[in-house]
Amino acid sequence: MSLHEDAAAAPGIAATRDDVPEVERIAYHRLAHLRPRYRWWRMLLTGLVGIALYVAILLIVIVPLVIVSMVVPGWAVESQVLLTTTQFFDLDRPWLLVALVLPLILMIPALLLASRIVEGRGVGLLSSVTGRLRRGWLGKSLMLAVAVFVVYFAVVLGWSALSGDAVVADFSHPGLWSMVLLVLLLIPFQAAAEEYVFRGYLMQLVGSWLRHPAFAILLPVPIFVLGHGYDVWGAASVGMFAIVAAWLTWRTGGLEAAISLHIVNNVLIFLLGSVALVDANASSGTAVDLVASALAMVVYALLADRWAARLGIARTAQVTAPTAAADGTHHLGPVLHGSAARA
């Protein structure tokens, strides 16, 4: 009996190296290569199909509202407000917030459906290296983000008070609690939608072509910044946010920590805006605002990264016994699971 046969027959003897399957670790931004239909052009097609589906969904929602506004006089007046205003956070018109965030939320079904149609199974890889949204890690990172940003806003408001600004919460507006409810219900989905598009789809689109994570982290940033109508300091802050969120996504192997950062930042701004402690419609900033917000984001990112490492949060997808086609396409082997190893 050969040594190999002895090892196979005796349970107490380790298998030889020939029996150990080859393992490849895939970072988050490269996960498109694990989709069964991967070709270099498929994610581009996913984007085009996603845009078409998104437009179709918007029409399904908007056309009935337009018809109603033509029939009901009061709705026609409000429609004019919607078309002309730049102040979407208004306690007198809470529905403006719905009109602002609902189209963003609808990006989620459009993207996920397009991804399934074009690229086949594995849509969950847009969420994380484990092929799903890791709810436990999402909850923990949410708690961390709340802790960091409550301290951040407390310091900012405290500094404003010491500088002589009036920092007094106003709970008197009759539309306050309606707005609070809308913020808590809608903003988490709006934040998640933006992360799925900008840190999910776009990072994996770039990563499907370029191996180094810096390209996937940095190249989508201008697109994200252009989607926000801020001045130079506000745009710089948005750009910093995009970089931190993308870095976190790469480092933690999924969107959860970035979604938490986005949710907590937006929810706190709108909640504080509801009681007149901040201007939720502000589109300008200062260099001090940029430095302060960047510091808070970096602190959160570093703490989240270290906590993820301590918890053993998977940073890469581990593919066992992959096969490679002639065009470089990776086909899933028998095992796909997360690995806490560094990407």
Tab-separated table of C-alpha atoms in Angstrom:
chain	number	residue	atom	x	y	z
A	1	MET	CA	0.000	0.000	0.000
A	2	SER	CA	1.379	3.423	-0.956
A	3	LEU	CA	1.864	6.309	1.449
A	4	HIS	CA	-1.054	8.112	-0.245
A	5	GLU	CA	-3.324	5.118	0.197
A	6	ASP	CA	-2.250	4.747	3.824
A	7	ALA	CA	-3.163	8.362	4.510
A	8	ALA	CA	-6.549	7.986	2.877
A	9	ALA	CA	-7.260	4.784	4.787
A	10	ALA	CA	-6.117	5.914	8.230
A	11	PRO	CA	-8.273	8.658	9.763
A	12	GLY	CA	-5.514	9.780	12.112
A	13	ILE	CA	-3.078	10.598	9.301
A	14	ALA	CA	-3.272	13.919	7.452
A	15	ALA	CA	-3.859	13.899	3.723
A	16	THR	CA	-0.988	14.627	1.401
A	17	ARG	CA	-0.590	18.009	-0.276
A	18	ASP	CA	-2.176	16.617	-3.432
A	19	ASP	CA	-5.420	16.158	-1.485
A	20	VAL	CA	-5.515	19.731	-0.188
A	21	PRO	CA	-7.714	21.859	-2.458
A	22	GLU	CA	-6.310	25.087	-3.794
A	23	VAL	CA	-7.782	28.157	-2.106
A	24	GLU	CA	-8.053	31.612	-3.637
A	25	ARG	CA	-9.069	34.696	-1.656
A	26	ILE	CA	-11.061	37.324	-3.541
A	27	ALA	CA	-11.367	40.896	-2.226
A	28	TYR	CA	-14.728	42.659	-2.287
A	29	HIS	CA	-14.010	44.826	-5.312
A	30	ARG	CA	-13.118	41.715	-7.376
A	31	LEU	CA	-16.251	39.716	-6.565
A	32	ALA	CA	-17.730	40.193	-10.046
A	33	HIS	CA	-15.314	37.483	-11.173
A	34	LEU	CA	-17.221	34.974	-9.059
A	35	ARG	CA	-20.497	35.511	-10.882
A	36	PRO	CA	-21.290	32.513	-13.115
A	37	ARG	CA	-21.793	34.600	-16.249
A	38	TYR	CA	-18.832	36.926	-15.785
A	39	ARG	CA	-17.507	38.631	-18.871
A	40	TRP	CA	-15.692	41.951	-18.916
A	41	TRP	CA	-18.717	43.747	-20.374
A	42	ARG	CA	-21.507	42.228	-18.267
A	43	MET	CA	-21.383	44.727	-15.412
A	44	LEU	CA	-21.634	47.558	-17.923
A	45	LEU	CA	-24.730	45.860	-19.300
A	46	THR	CA	-26.048	45.506	-15.759
A	47	GLY	CA	-25.791	49.280	-15.396
A	48	LEU	CA	-27.669	49.932	-18.625
A	49	VAL	CA	-30.408	47.440	-17.778
A	50	GLY	CA	-30.561	48.890	-14.259
A	51	ILE	CA	-31.072	52.400	-15.651
A	52	ALA	CA	-33.846	51.155	-17.935
A	53	LEU	CA	-35.561	49.340	-15.053
A	54	TYR	CA	-35.145	52.381	-12.823
A	55	VAL	CA	-36.792	54.666	-15.374
A	56	ALA	CA	-39.625	52.173	-15.773
A	57	ILE	CA	-40.169	51.979	-12.005
A	58	LEU	CA	-40.133	55.764	-11.719
A	59	LEU	CA	-42.730	56.064	-14.475
A	60	ILE	CA	-44.954	53.533	-12.726
A	61	VAL	CA	-44.795	55.687	-9.596
A	62	ILE	CA	-44.843	59.160	-11.159
A	63	VAL	CA	-47.425	58.889	-13.948
A	64	PRO	CA	-50.377	58.184	-11.592
A	65	LEU	CA	-49.296	61.103	-9.392
A	66	VAL	CA	-49.145	63.422	-12.405
A	67	ILE	CA	-52.639	62.360	-13.460
A	68	VAL	CA	-53.980	62.990	-9.963
A	69	SER	CA	-52.299	66.405	-9.813
A	70	MET	CA	-54.071	67.355	-13.039
A	71	VAL	CA	-57.438	66.476	-11.507
A	72	VAL	CA	-57.033	67.670	-7.914
A	73	PRO	CA	-56.334	71.444	-7.719
A	74	GLY	CA	-54.455	71.252	-4.430
A	75	TRP	CA	-52.062	68.663	-5.814
A	76	ALA	CA	-51.291	70.851	-8.813
A	77	VAL	CA	-50.108	73.653	-6.523
A	78	GLU	CA	-47.934	71.283	-4.521
A	79	SER	CA	-46.488	69.848	-7.729
A	80	GLN	CA	-45.305	73.316	-8.676
A	81	VAL	CA	-43.617	73.591	-5.286
A	82	LEU	CA	-41.868	70.288	-5.907
A	83	LEU	CA	-40.609	71.401	-9.315
A	84	THR	CA	-39.285	74.759	-8.134
A	85	THR	CA	-37.979	74.212	-4.596
A	86	THR	CA	-34.434	73.412	-3.569
A	87	GLN	CA	-35.430	73.095	0.099
A	88	PHE	CA	-36.566	69.498	0.368
A	89	PHE	CA	-36.415	69.453	4.165
A	90	ASP	CA	-39.469	71.450	5.218
A	91	LEU	CA	-41.470	70.728	8.375
A	92	ASP	CA	-44.495	72.350	6.735
A	93	ARG	CA	-44.294	69.903	3.840
A	94	PRO	CA	-42.921	66.567	5.085
A	95	TRP	CA	-43.937	64.962	1.786
A	96	LEU	CA	-41.052	66.822	0.109
A	97	LEU	CA	-38.653	64.545	1.971
A	98	VAL	CA	-40.518	61.553	0.553
A	99	ALA	CA	-40.218	63.044	-2.936
A	100	LEU	CA	-36.466	63.475	-2.375
A	101	VAL	CA	-35.571	60.046	-0.995
A	102	LEU	CA	-38.103	57.688	-2.580
A	103	PRO	CA	-36.511	57.894	-6.063
A	104	LEU	CA	-33.170	57.054	-4.435
A	105	ILE	CA	-34.621	54.075	-2.586
A	106	LEU	CA	-36.017	52.709	-5.850
A	107	MET	CA	-32.446	52.272	-7.098
A	108	ILE	CA	-32.182	49.139	-4.926
A	109	PRO	CA	-34.777	46.965	-6.719
A	110	ALA	CA	-33.631	48.262	-10.125
A	111	LEU	CA	-29.984	47.369	-9.446
A	112	LEU	CA	-30.618	43.986	-7.840
A	113	LEU	CA	-33.054	42.905	-10.543
A	114	ALA	CA	-30.710	44.029	-13.320
A	115	SER	CA	-27.817	42.210	-11.674
A	116	ARG	CA	-29.821	38.994	-11.472
A	117	ILE	CA	-31.016	39.242	-15.074
A	118	VAL	CA	-27.619	40.010	-16.597
A	119	GLU	CA	-25.129	38.246	-14.326
A	120	GLY	CA	-27.150	35.363	-12.970
A	121	ARG	CA	-27.007	34.034	-9.428
A	122	GLY	CA	-24.788	35.616	-6.809
A	123	VAL	CA	-26.581	38.946	-6.428
A	124	GLY	CA	-25.753	38.739	-2.727
A	125	LEU	CA	-22.103	39.320	-3.585
A	126	LEU	CA	-23.000	42.980	-3.998
A	127	SER	CA	-23.628	42.977	-0.234
A	128	SER	CA	-20.512	41.208	1.027
A	129	VAL	CA	-17.911	38.534	0.432
A	130	THR	CA	-20.198	36.018	2.137
A	131	GLY	CA	-22.922	36.537	-0.472
A	132	ARG	CA	-25.348	38.198	1.929
A	133	LEU	CA	-25.869	41.284	4.079
A	134	ARG	CA	-24.321	40.399	7.443
A	135	ARG	CA	-27.001	41.740	9.781
A	136	GLY	CA	-25.068	41.100	12.974
A	137	TRP	CA	-22.127	43.159	11.758
A	138	LEU	CA	-24.533	45.799	10.411
A	139	GLY	CA	-26.081	46.168	13.862
A	140	LYS	CA	-22.717	46.419	15.605
A	141	SER	CA	-21.363	48.961	13.135
A	142	LEU	CA	-24.575	50.990	13.525
A	143	MET	CA	-24.000	51.171	17.282
A	144	LEU	CA	-20.410	52.246	16.731
A	145	ALA	CA	-21.426	54.919	14.227
A	146	VAL	CA	-24.064	56.272	16.624
A	147	ALA	CA	-21.492	56.515	19.416
A	148	VAL	CA	-18.918	58.301	17.252
A	149	PHE	CA	-21.315	60.744	15.600
A	150	VAL	CA	-23.260	61.609	18.738
A	151	VAL	CA	-19.936	62.716	20.207
A	152	TYR	CA	-19.078	64.546	16.970
A	153	PHE	CA	-22.329	66.524	16.843
A	154	ALA	CA	-22.166	67.220	20.579
A	155	VAL	CA	-18.708	68.721	20.128
A	156	VAL	CA	-19.790	70.737	17.069
A	157	LEU	CA	-22.877	72.128	18.800
A	158	GLY	CA	-20.944	72.756	22.003
A	159	TRP	CA	-18.287	74.679	20.082
A	160	SER	CA	-20.997	76.732	18.381
A	161	ALA	CA	-22.532	77.574	21.758
A	162	LEU	CA	-19.140	78.607	23.166
A	163	SER	CA	-18.622	80.786	20.090
A	164	GLY	CA	-21.782	82.721	20.898
A	165	ASP	CA	-24.221	81.083	18.477
A	166	ALA	CA	-27.729	80.317	19.684
A	167	VAL	CA	-28.008	76.557	20.144
A	168	VAL	CA	-31.578	75.929	21.285
A	169	ALA	CA	-33.720	72.988	20.248
A	170	ASP	CA	-37.243	73.841	19.045
A	171	PHE	CA	-39.849	71.120	19.594
A	172	SER	CA	-42.859	73.340	18.938
A	173	HIS	CA	-43.528	72.720	15.240
A	174	PRO	CA	-46.697	70.633	14.643
A	175	GLY	CA	-45.024	68.727	11.801
A	176	LEU	CA	-42.053	67.674	13.917
A	177	TRP	CA	-43.072	64.127	14.786
A	178	SER	CA	-44.293	63.352	11.284
A	179	MET	CA	-40.887	64.374	9.995
A	180	VAL	CA	-39.073	62.333	12.652
A	181	LEU	CA	-41.107	59.262	11.690
A	182	LEU	CA	-40.368	59.740	7.985
A	183	VAL	CA	-36.660	60.201	8.675
A	184	LEU	CA	-36.439	57.017	10.749
A	185	LEU	CA	-38.420	54.995	8.200
A	186	LEU	CA	-36.941	56.245	4.930
A	187	ILE	CA	-33.390	57.476	5.454
A	188	PRO	CA	-31.887	54.038	6.264
A	189	PHE	CA	-33.151	52.737	2.901
A	190	GLN	CA	-31.958	55.856	1.074
A	191	ALA	CA	-28.500	55.480	2.585
A	192	ALA	CA	-28.393	51.774	1.755
A	193	ALA	CA	-29.464	52.463	-1.836
A	194	GLU	CA	-26.616	54.906	-2.404
A	195	GLU	CA	-24.134	52.450	-0.920
A	196	TYR	CA	-25.332	49.608	-3.137
A	197	VAL	CA	-24.913	51.778	-6.227
A	198	PHE	CA	-21.724	53.713	-5.453
A	199	ARG	CA	-19.793	51.362	-3.144
A	200	GLY	CA	-21.373	48.158	-4.391
A	201	TYR	CA	-21.984	48.259	-8.114
A	202	LEU	CA	-19.403	50.876	-9.103
A	203	MET	CA	-16.608	49.437	-6.956
A	204	GLN	CA	-17.171	45.978	-8.407
A	205	LEU	CA	-17.473	47.394	-11.915
A	206	VAL	CA	-14.047	49.032	-11.642
A	207	GLY	CA	-12.640	46.060	-9.721
A	208	SER	CA	-13.742	43.666	-12.435
A	209	TRP	CA	-11.214	45.365	-14.735
A	210	LEU	CA	-8.512	46.719	-12.420
A	211	ARG	CA	-7.022	44.587	-9.663
A	212	HIS	CA	-5.604	47.211	-7.285
A	213	PRO	CA	-8.249	48.386	-4.768
A	214	ALA	CA	-7.189	52.040	-5.062
A	215	PHE	CA	-8.845	52.239	-8.484
A	216	ALA	CA	-12.130	50.824	-7.171
A	217	ILE	CA	-12.032	53.149	-4.162
A	218	LEU	CA	-11.135	56.389	-5.948
A	219	LEU	CA	-12.564	56.274	-9.472
A	220	PRO	CA	-16.275	56.313	-8.424
A	221	VAL	CA	-15.721	59.305	-6.100
A	222	PRO	CA	-16.302	62.082	-8.696
A	223	ILE	CA	-19.601	60.497	-9.744
A	224	PHE	CA	-20.762	60.440	-6.123
A	225	VAL	CA	-19.693	64.062	-5.591
A	226	LEU	CA	-21.493	65.234	-8.748
A	227	GLY	CA	-24.691	63.716	-7.388
A	228	HIS	CA	-24.654	66.259	-4.542
A	229	GLY	CA	-25.095	69.952	-5.240
A	230	TYR	CA	-22.662	71.439	-2.727
A	231	ASP	CA	-20.060	74.187	-2.779
A	232	VAL	CA	-16.349	73.394	-2.817
A	233	TRP	CA	-16.113	72.633	0.908
A	234	GLY	CA	-19.307	70.600	0.876
A	235	ALA	CA	-18.126	68.715	-2.212
A	236	ALA	CA	-14.801	68.000	-0.512
A	237	SER	CA	-16.643	66.606	2.497
A	238	VAL	CA	-18.789	64.402	0.257
A	239	GLY	CA	-15.665	63.214	-1.542
A	240	MET	CA	-14.033	62.379	1.777
A	241	PHE	CA	-17.134	60.470	2.786
A	242	ALA	CA	-17.017	58.472	-0.458
A	243	ILE	CA	-13.365	57.547	0.050
A	244	VAL	CA	-13.871	56.491	3.671
A	245	ALA	CA	-16.979	54.464	2.837
A	246	ALA	CA	-15.242	52.709	-0.068
A	247	TRP	CA	-12.134	51.976	2.002
A	248	LEU	CA	-14.326	50.508	4.739
A	249	THR	CA	-16.169	48.377	2.200
A	250	TRP	CA	-12.908	46.969	0.892
A	251	ARG	CA	-11.368	46.469	4.339
A	252	THR	CA	-14.413	44.817	5.932
A	253	GLY	CA	-15.436	42.834	2.865
A	254	GLY	CA	-18.914	44.291	2.552
A	255	LEU	CA	-21.227	47.280	2.576
A	256	GLU	CA	-22.424	47.033	6.189
A	257	ALA	CA	-19.992	49.464	7.847
A	258	ALA	CA	-20.416	51.994	5.030
A	259	ILE	CA	-24.208	51.704	5.189
A	260	SER	CA	-24.052	52.310	8.948
A	261	LEU	CA	-21.889	55.401	8.468
A	262	HIS	CA	-24.274	56.746	5.831
A	263	ILE	CA	-27.418	56.010	7.844
A	264	VAL	CA	-26.213	57.561	11.092
A	265	ASN	CA	-24.755	60.653	9.426
A	266	ASN	CA	-27.932	61.381	7.455
A	267	VAL	CA	-30.408	60.473	10.204
A	268	LEU	CA	-28.693	62.658	12.779
A	269	ILE	CA	-28.519	65.617	10.396
A	270	PHE	CA	-32.233	65.354	9.631
A	271	LEU	CA	-33.221	64.779	13.264
A	272	LEU	CA	-31.171	67.750	14.429
A	273	GLY	CA	-32.597	69.745	11.538
A	274	SER	CA	-36.098	68.854	12.731
A	275	VAL	CA	-35.472	70.716	15.982
A	276	ALA	CA	-33.570	73.607	14.338
A	277	LEU	CA	-30.137	72.675	15.705
A	278	VAL	CA	-28.628	72.373	12.216
A	279	ASP	CA	-29.651	73.421	8.723
A	280	ALA	CA	-30.629	70.170	6.988
A	281	ASN	CA	-30.882	72.029	3.660
A	282	ALA	CA	-27.358	73.452	3.827
A	283	SER	CA	-25.337	73.014	0.646
A	284	SER	CA	-22.264	74.977	1.723
A	285	GLY	CA	-19.601	74.571	4.358
A	286	THR	CA	-16.240	75.772	5.615
A	287	ALA	CA	-12.762	74.381	5.927
A	288	VAL	CA	-13.405	73.819	9.638
A	289	ASP	CA	-16.536	71.812	8.825
A	290	LEU	CA	-14.518	69.681	6.415
A	291	VAL	CA	-11.757	68.961	8.917
A	292	ALA	CA	-14.198	68.157	11.717
A	293	SER	CA	-16.386	65.835	9.652
A	294	ALA	CA	-13.334	64.143	8.102
A	295	LEU	CA	-11.906	63.508	11.555
A	296	ALA	CA	-15.163	61.923	12.733
A	297	MET	CA	-15.349	59.701	9.645
A	298	VAL	CA	-11.731	58.584	9.948
A	299	VAL	CA	-12.144	57.782	13.651
A	300	TYR	CA	-15.215	55.698	12.880
A	301	ALA	CA	-13.484	53.922	9.996
A	302	LEU	CA	-10.415	52.999	12.040
A	303	LEU	CA	-12.513	51.774	14.965
A	304	ALA	CA	-14.789	49.788	12.657
A	305	ASP	CA	-11.798	48.217	10.904
A	306	ARG	CA	-10.207	47.134	14.187
A	307	TRP	CA	-13.504	45.846	15.560
A	308	ALA	CA	-14.164	43.862	12.404
A	309	ALA	CA	-10.728	42.266	12.722
A	310	ARG	CA	-11.354	41.342	16.363
A	311	LEU	CA	-14.750	39.864	15.519
A	312	GLY	CA	-13.307	37.870	12.639
A	313	ILE	CA	-15.533	39.575	10.088
A	314	ALA	CA	-14.787	38.090	6.671
A	315	ARG	CA	-12.668	40.420	4.557
A	316	THR	CA	-12.368	38.222	1.483
A	317	ALA	CA	-14.297	35.487	-0.259
A	318	GLN	CA	-12.501	32.188	-0.088
A	319	VAL	CA	-13.022	30.049	-3.156
A	320	THR	CA	-12.033	26.412	-2.898
A	321	ALA	CA	-10.793	24.573	-5.973
A	322	PRO	CA	-11.670	27.220	-8.561
A	323	THR	CA	-11.263	26.563	-12.234
A	324	ALA	CA	-10.233	29.201	-14.721
A	325	ALA	CA	-11.545	29.417	-18.233
A	326	ALA	CA	-9.355	30.451	-21.118
A	327	ASP	CA	-10.653	34.025	-20.878
A	328	GLY	CA	-9.661	34.284	-17.222
A	329	THR	CA	-13.187	33.810	-15.872
A	330	HIS	CA	-13.379	32.225	-12.429
A	331	HIS	CA	-15.949	29.517	-11.886
A	332	LEU	CA	-17.127	28.741	-8.382
A	333	GLY	CA	-15.699	25.634	-6.837
A	334	PRO	CA	-17.545	23.513	-4.319
A	335	VAL	CA	-17.031	25.894	-1.412
A	336	LEU	CA	-17.453	29.683	-1.156
A	337	HIS	CA	-17.178	31.267	2.247
A	338	GLY	CA	-15.782	34.380	3.896
A	339	SER	CA	-12.252	34.645	5.149
A	340	ALA	CA	-10.949	37.090	7.719
A	341	ALA	CA	-7.593	37.182	5.975
A	342	ARG	CA	-6.460	40.521	4.655
A	343	ALA	CA	-7.306	41.266	1.031
